[in-house]
Coordinates of C-alpha atoms in Angstrom, one line a residue:
M1 CA 0.1 -0.1 0.0
I2 CA 1.3 3.8 -0.5
N3 CA 0.7 6.0 2.1
R4 CA 0.8 10.0 2.1
R5 CA 4.2 9.6 3.4
N6 CA 5.8 7.4 0.7
A7 CA 3.7 8.4 -2.3
L8 CA 6.1 11.8 -2.1
G9 CA 9.0 9.2 -3.0
L10 CA 7.3 8.4 -6.0
T11 CA 9.1 9.6 -9.6
V12 CA 7.2 11.7 -12.2
G13 CA 8.1 9.6 -14.9
G14 CA 6.9 6.5 -13.0
L15 CA 3.3 8.3 -11.9
A16 CA 3.2 9.2 -15.5
A17 CA 3.8 5.7 -16.9
S18 CA 1.2 3.9 -14.3
A19 CA -1.5 6.9 -14.9
A20 CA -1.0 5.9 -18.7
I21 CA -1.8 2.3 -18.3
A22 CA -5.7 2.6 -17.8
S23 CA -7.9 3.0 -20.8
P24 CA -8.6 6.7 -21.5
A25 CA -12.3 5.7 -22.4
I26 CA -12.6 4.1 -18.8
A27 CA -10.5 6.7 -17.3
R28 CA -12.5 9.8 -18.5
E29 CA -16.4 7.6 -17.7
N30 CA -15.2 7.4 -14.1
A31 CA -13.4 10.6 -13.3
L32 CA -13.1 12.2 -10.6
R33 CA -13.6 16.4 -10.6
F34 CA -12.2 18.1 -7.8
R35 CA -12.6 22.1 -7.1
M36 CA -9.4 24.0 -5.9
V37 CA -9.7 27.2 -4.6
T38 CA -6.7 29.8 -4.6
S39 CA -6.3 33.1 -2.3
W40 CA -4.3 34.7 -5.8
P41 CA -5.7 36.3 -8.6
R42 CA -5.8 34.4 -11.9
G43 CA -2.5 34.1 -13.5
R44 CA -0.4 36.0 -10.5
A45 CA 3.4 35.7 -10.8
G46 CA 4.7 33.3 -8.3
P47 CA 1.4 31.8 -6.2
G48 CA -0.9 32.1 -8.6
V49 CA 1.4 31.1 -11.4
S50 CA 2.2 28.0 -9.3
A51 CA -1.5 27.0 -8.7
Q52 CA -2.2 27.0 -12.0
R53 CA 0.6 24.3 -12.6
V54 CA 0.0 22.2 -10.2
A55 CA -3.5 21.6 -11.5
E56 CA -2.6 21.2 -15.0
R57 CA 0.0 18.5 -13.8
I58 CA -2.3 16.5 -11.8
N59 CA -4.8 16.7 -15.0
R60 CA -1.8 15.5 -17.2
M61 CA -0.3 12.5 -15.0
A62 CA -3.8 11.3 -14.0
A63 CA -4.7 11.0 -17.7
G64 CA -8.8 11.4 -17.6
R65 CA -8.5 9.9 -14.4
L66 CA -8.9 13.1 -12.1
H67 CA -9.5 16.3 -13.2
V68 CA -8.9 19.3 -11.1
E69 CA -10.6 23.0 -11.9
L70 CA -8.7 25.8 -11.0
F71 CA -10.6 28.7 -9.1
A72 CA -8.8 32.6 -8.6
A73 CA -9.6 34.3 -5.6
G74 CA -13.3 35.6 -5.4
E75 CA -14.4 33.0 -8.4
I76 CA -15.8 30.8 -5.3
V77 CA -14.3 31.9 -2.2
S78 CA -12.3 35.1 -0.5
A79 CA -9.0 34.6 -0.8
F80 CA -8.8 34.1 3.6
G81 CA -12.0 31.6 2.7
V82 CA -9.7 28.8 1.2
L83 CA -9.1 26.6 4.3
D84 CA -12.7 26.7 5.5
A85 CA -13.8 26.4 2.3
V86 CA -11.7 23.2 1.9
S87 CA -12.6 21.7 5.7
Q88 CA -16.1 22.0 5.3
G89 CA -16.3 20.5 2.1
T90 CA -17.0 23.2 -0.1
V91 CA -14.9 22.1 -2.6
E92 CA -11.8 19.3 -2.6
M93 CA -8.8 21.6 -2.6
G94 CA -7.3 24.7 -2.1
H95 CA -3.7 26.6 -2.8
S96 CA -2.9 29.3 -0.3
A97 CA -0.4 30.1 2.4
A98 CA -0.5 28.6 5.9
I99 CA 0.4 32.4 7.0
Y100 CA -2.9 33.3 6.6
W101 CA -4.3 30.9 9.0
Q102 CA -2.3 32.1 12.1
G103 CA -5.2 33.6 13.5
K104 CA -7.1 29.9 13.8
M105 CA -3.9 28.1 14.8
P106 CA -1.1 30.4 16.0
A107 CA 1.9 27.8 15.0
A108 CA 0.3 28.0 11.1
S109 CA 3.1 30.5 10.0
F110 CA 5.9 28.4 11.0
F111 CA 4.9 26.3 7.6
T112 CA 5.2 29.3 5.3
T113 CA 7.4 31.6 7.0
V114 CA 8.5 33.5 10.4
P115 CA 10.9 36.6 11.2
F116 CA 14.4 35.9 10.7
G117 CA 13.6 32.0 10.3
L118 CA 14.7 29.5 8.0
G119 CA 15.3 29.9 4.0
P120 CA 13.7 27.9 1.2
I121 CA 16.2 25.1 1.2
E122 CA 16.7 25.3 5.2
H123 CA 12.7 24.6 5.2
Q124 CA 12.2 21.8 3.2
A125 CA 14.8 20.1 5.0
W126 CA 12.7 20.7 8.1
I127 CA 9.8 20.0 6.7
A128 CA 11.0 16.9 4.7
L129 CA 13.7 15.9 6.5
R130 CA 13.5 16.6 10.2
G131 CA 9.7 15.9 11.0
G132 CA 8.0 19.2 10.1
Q133 CA 6.1 17.6 8.0
E134 CA 4.4 14.9 10.8
L135 CA 3.9 18.4 13.0
W136 CA 2.4 20.1 9.9
D137 CA -0.2 16.9 9.6
E138 CA -0.9 16.8 13.3
L139 CA -1.7 20.8 13.4
Y140 CA -4.2 20.7 10.3
R141 CA -5.6 17.3 11.6
P142 CA -8.8 19.1 13.7
Y143 CA -9.7 20.8 10.2
G144 CA -9.9 17.6 8.5
V145 CA -7.1 18.6 5.6
Q146 CA -4.0 17.5 4.8
A147 CA -1.2 19.6 3.1
F148 CA 1.6 19.6 1.1
M149 CA 4.5 22.5 0.0
A150 CA 3.5 23.2 -3.5
G151 CA 5.4 26.5 -5.0
N152 CA 8.0 28.6 -3.4
P153 CA 9.0 32.6 -4.6
G154 CA 11.8 32.2 -2.1
P155 CA 12.9 35.0 0.6
N156 CA 10.6 37.5 0.1
M157 CA 11.6 41.8 0.1
G158 CA 10.6 44.4 2.7
G159 CA 8.0 45.9 0.8
F160 CA 7.3 49.2 -1.0
F161 CA 6.7 52.6 0.8
R162 CA 5.3 55.8 -0.3
E163 CA 8.2 57.5 1.7
R164 CA 11.5 56.9 2.9
I165 CA 11.9 55.3 6.4
A166 CA 15.3 56.6 7.9
S167 CA 15.3 55.2 11.3
L168 CA 12.9 53.2 13.5
T169 CA 10.8 56.4 14.4
D170 CA 10.0 57.0 10.8
L171 CA 7.8 53.9 11.1
R172 CA 5.7 55.2 13.7
G173 CA 2.3 55.4 12.9
R174 CA 2.3 54.7 9.2
R175 CA -0.4 52.1 7.6
I176 CA 1.3 49.0 6.4
R177 CA -0.4 46.0 4.6
I178 CA 1.2 42.8 6.2
V179 CA 0.0 39.7 7.1
G180 CA 2.1 36.7 9.5
L181 CA 3.7 37.2 12.5
G182 CA 5.3 40.6 10.8
A183 CA 2.0 42.4 11.2
Q184 CA 2.4 41.5 14.9
I185 CA 6.5 43.0 14.6
F186 CA 5.7 46.0 12.9
E187 CA 2.6 46.9 15.4
K188 CA 5.0 46.6 18.5
L189 CA 7.3 48.7 16.4
G190 CA 4.5 51.5 16.4
A191 CA 3.5 51.0 13.0
T192 CA -0.3 49.8 12.4
P193 CA -0.6 46.7 10.2
V194 CA -3.4 46.2 7.9
N195 CA -4.4 42.8 6.2
L196 CA -5.5 43.3 2.5
P197 CA -5.8 40.3 0.2
A198 CA -3.5 40.5 -2.9
G199 CA -6.3 41.7 -5.3
E200 CA -7.2 45.0 -3.1
M201 CA -3.2 46.4 -2.6
V202 CA -2.6 48.7 -5.4
T203 CA -6.1 50.6 -4.9
A204 CA -5.5 51.0 -1.3
L205 CA -2.0 52.1 -2.0
D206 CA -2.9 54.8 -4.7
R207 CA -5.8 56.4 -2.7
G208 CA -3.4 56.6 0.2
A209 CA -5.5 54.1 2.5
I210 CA -2.0 52.3 3.5
D211 CA 1.7 54.4 3.0
G212 CA 3.2 50.8 2.6
V213 CA 2.7 47.5 1.3
E214 CA 5.1 44.0 2.5
F215 CA 3.9 41.1 -0.4
L216 CA 6.5 38.9 -1.5
A217 CA 9.6 39.4 -4.1
P218 CA 10.2 41.5 -6.8
A219 CA 8.5 39.6 -9.5
S220 CA 5.4 39.6 -7.9
D221 CA 5.5 42.4 -6.6
Y222 CA 6.0 44.0 -10.2
D223 CA 3.5 42.1 -11.4
T224 CA 1.2 43.1 -9.0
G225 CA 2.4 46.8 -10.1
L226 CA 3.3 48.1 -6.8
H227 CA 6.7 50.2 -8.1
Q228 CA 4.4 52.4 -9.7
H229 CA 2.4 53.8 -6.8
A230 CA 5.7 53.9 -3.9
P231 CA 9.2 54.6 -5.1
Y232 CA 11.2 52.9 -2.1
Y233 CA 11.8 49.3 -2.1
Y234 CA 13.5 47.6 1.1
A235 CA 15.4 45.5 2.2
P236 CA 16.2 42.7 3.7
G237 CA 12.6 41.1 4.0
F238 CA 13.6 39.7 7.5
N239 CA 9.3 39.0 7.8
K240 CA 9.3 36.6 5.4
P241 CA 12.8 34.7 4.8
N242 CA 10.9 32.2 3.0
G243 CA 7.4 31.4 1.3
P244 CA 6.6 28.4 0.5
S245 CA 2.7 28.0 -1.2
E246 CA 0.9 24.9 0.1
L247 CA -1.6 22.5 -1.9
L248 CA -4.5 21.3 0.6
I249 CA -6.8 18.5 0.5
S250 CA -9.3 17.4 2.3
D251 CA -9.4 14.1 4.2
A252 CA -13.0 13.5 2.5
A253 CA -11.3 13.9 -0.9
W254 CA -8.1 12.4 -0.6
E255 CA -10.2 9.1 1.0
Q256 CA -11.5 9.0 -2.4
L257 CA -8.4 8.7 -4.4
P258 CA -6.5 5.1 -5.0
D259 CA -2.7 4.9 -4.2
D260 CA -1.5 6.2 -7.6
L261 CA -3.5 9.2 -7.6
R262 CA -2.2 10.2 -4.5
A263 CA 0.7 9.5 -4.9
I264 CA 0.2 12.0 -8.6
V265 CA -1.0 14.9 -6.5
A266 CA 1.7 14.8 -3.8
E267 CA 4.3 14.6 -6.8
A268 CA 2.5 17.6 -8.6
A269 CA 3.0 19.5 -5.3
R270 CA 6.7 18.8 -4.9
A271 CA 7.7 19.1 -9.0
E272 CA 5.7 22.3 -8.4
H273 CA 7.9 23.5 -5.6
A274 CA 11.2 22.8 -7.1
L275 CA 10.0 24.6 -10.0
A276 CA 9.1 27.6 -8.7
L277 CA 11.9 28.5 -6.4
A278 CA 13.7 28.0 -10.3
D279 CA 11.7 30.3 -11.7
A280 CA 11.8 32.8 -9.0
H281 CA 14.9 32.9 -9.0
Q282 CA 15.4 34.1 -12.6
D283 CA 12.1 35.9 -12.3
N284 CA 13.3 37.9 -9.7
A285 CA 16.3 38.7 -11.1
R286 CA 14.5 40.2 -14.5
A287 CA 11.9 42.1 -12.3
L288 CA 14.2 43.9 -10.1
D289 CA 16.2 45.2 -13.2
A290 CA 12.8 46.0 -14.9
M291 CA 11.9 48.4 -12.1
L292 CA 15.3 49.8 -11.9
T293 CA 15.3 50.7 -15.7
T294 CA 12.1 52.5 -15.2
G295 CA 14.0 54.9 -13.4
N296 CA 11.6 55.5 -10.1
V297 CA 12.6 52.6 -7.8
S298 CA 14.6 53.2 -5.2
I299 CA 16.2 50.2 -3.0
E300 CA 16.3 51.2 0.5
A301 CA 18.0 49.3 3.8
F302 CA 15.8 49.2 6.2
P303 CA 17.6 51.0 9.0
G304 CA 19.8 49.0 11.5
D305 CA 17.8 50.1 14.5
L306 CA 14.2 49.1 13.3
I307 CA 16.2 45.9 12.5
R308 CA 17.4 45.3 15.8
A309 CA 14.0 46.2 17.6
A310 CA 11.9 43.5 14.5
R311 CA 14.5 41.0 15.9
E312 CA 13.6 41.3 19.6
A313 CA 10.3 41.6 18.7
A314 CA 10.7 38.1 17.0
S315 CA 11.8 36.5 19.6
E316 CA 9.2 38.0 22.3
I317 CA 6.0 36.7 20.0
I318 CA 7.9 33.1 19.0
D319 CA 7.9 32.5 22.8
G320 CA 4.9 33.8 23.1
I321 CA 3.2 31.4 20.4
A322 CA 5.5 28.2 22.1
A323 CA 3.0 29.3 24.8
T324 CA -0.4 28.7 23.6
S325 CA -0.1 25.0 23.2
D326 CA 2.1 21.4 23.6
L327 CA 1.8 21.4 19.7
A328 CA 2.7 25.0 19.5
E329 CA 5.6 24.2 21.7
R330 CA 6.5 21.3 20.0
I331 CA 6.8 23.0 16.7
V332 CA 8.7 25.8 17.8
A333 CA 11.2 23.5 19.6
S334 CA 11.6 21.5 15.9
Y335 CA 11.7 24.4 14.1
R336 CA 14.6 26.1 16.3
E337 CA 16.2 23.0 16.5
A338 CA 16.7 22.7 12.5
Q339 CA 17.6 26.2 12.4
G340 CA 20.7 25.7 14.9
A341 CA 21.6 22.3 13.0
L342 CA 21.6 24.0 9.5
R343 CA 23.1 27.5 10.9
N344 CA 26.7 27.0 10.4
W345 CA 26.3 25.5 6.8
T346 CA 23.9 28.1 5.6
A347 CA 26.3 30.9 6.9
L348 CA 29.4 29.5 5.0
S349 CA 27.4 28.8 1.6
S350 CA 26.0 32.0 1.8
D351 CA 29.6 33.7 2.3
M352 CA 30.6 31.8 -0.5
A353 CA 28.3 32.4 -3.2
R354 CA 29.0 36.6 -2.5
S355 CA 32.5 36.3 -2.4
L356 CA 32.2 34.5 -5.7
V357 CA 29.7 37.3 -7.3
R358 CA 31.9 39.6 -5.9
S359 CA 35.0 38.6 -8.0

């Protein structure tokens, strides 16, 4: 039998071959049809593209036995209604980010990103090799859903701001679109966090309802048009050093799938996570160059006093999350253990890469 865990070990080639054995006519007659809702505008660079490719990849490998239909944010449910829709059986699948559910589950952010936390490869190592997936499964079990990493725009930027931030004092009183634990950090630093879905950010920025937007990395930020409404683009993106999307499937839908289709769903998600990181590196470089050539964007560094205060606030917030439940405490401990175990190689490999760029 192929369970959910060892389904992740099958190859795309093997899956495609096994799927092709079924008669196409029989496959179409007995096809399962699942709906996938997302938190993204259709085709949005980064997560929107990932959601589309996951659905297409499942459909190709399933050879007509399973068809996934994609719906953008707002077409069936709102951007922030994806988990509830899958959990309650409104739809079978969803594509979103765990960071959006921290109001329901304080430790959910660890399965997207936490400030000053694991980078993309480190996070993948934690999920796949150091017990992170099992903790994720346990966290989502009460909601009757299963989750897979399914896309990643890589490390994020610090966001676009209408006015320059020269010190921590300049942040106070500013209204900033930001989600996740970063919202709590910015609130501690004196700003006012505003939770807006991706489709409403530009309008709010253009009207002056907010003073800044922290969204994703250059490709998604450029595609959204943020650079046309705020000139100062800040780094480092300490709030989101990582950014995996998640593919959600309800337990009820999962139980309908035979072992080979379960493996196809798992492999489609894993393949997208790898491809999305490669895409992100290329597309972020291209988008950053495009923004800089307009002459309207200035790359800025967050001031040192802001970074120091943010790091202290992040540690306090994470300690607070650990205190919310036994499971949250175990998630935080496991995450921090992975961060400590991987720290030296991460630092050394990053330094080597920077040295090669400078040489």
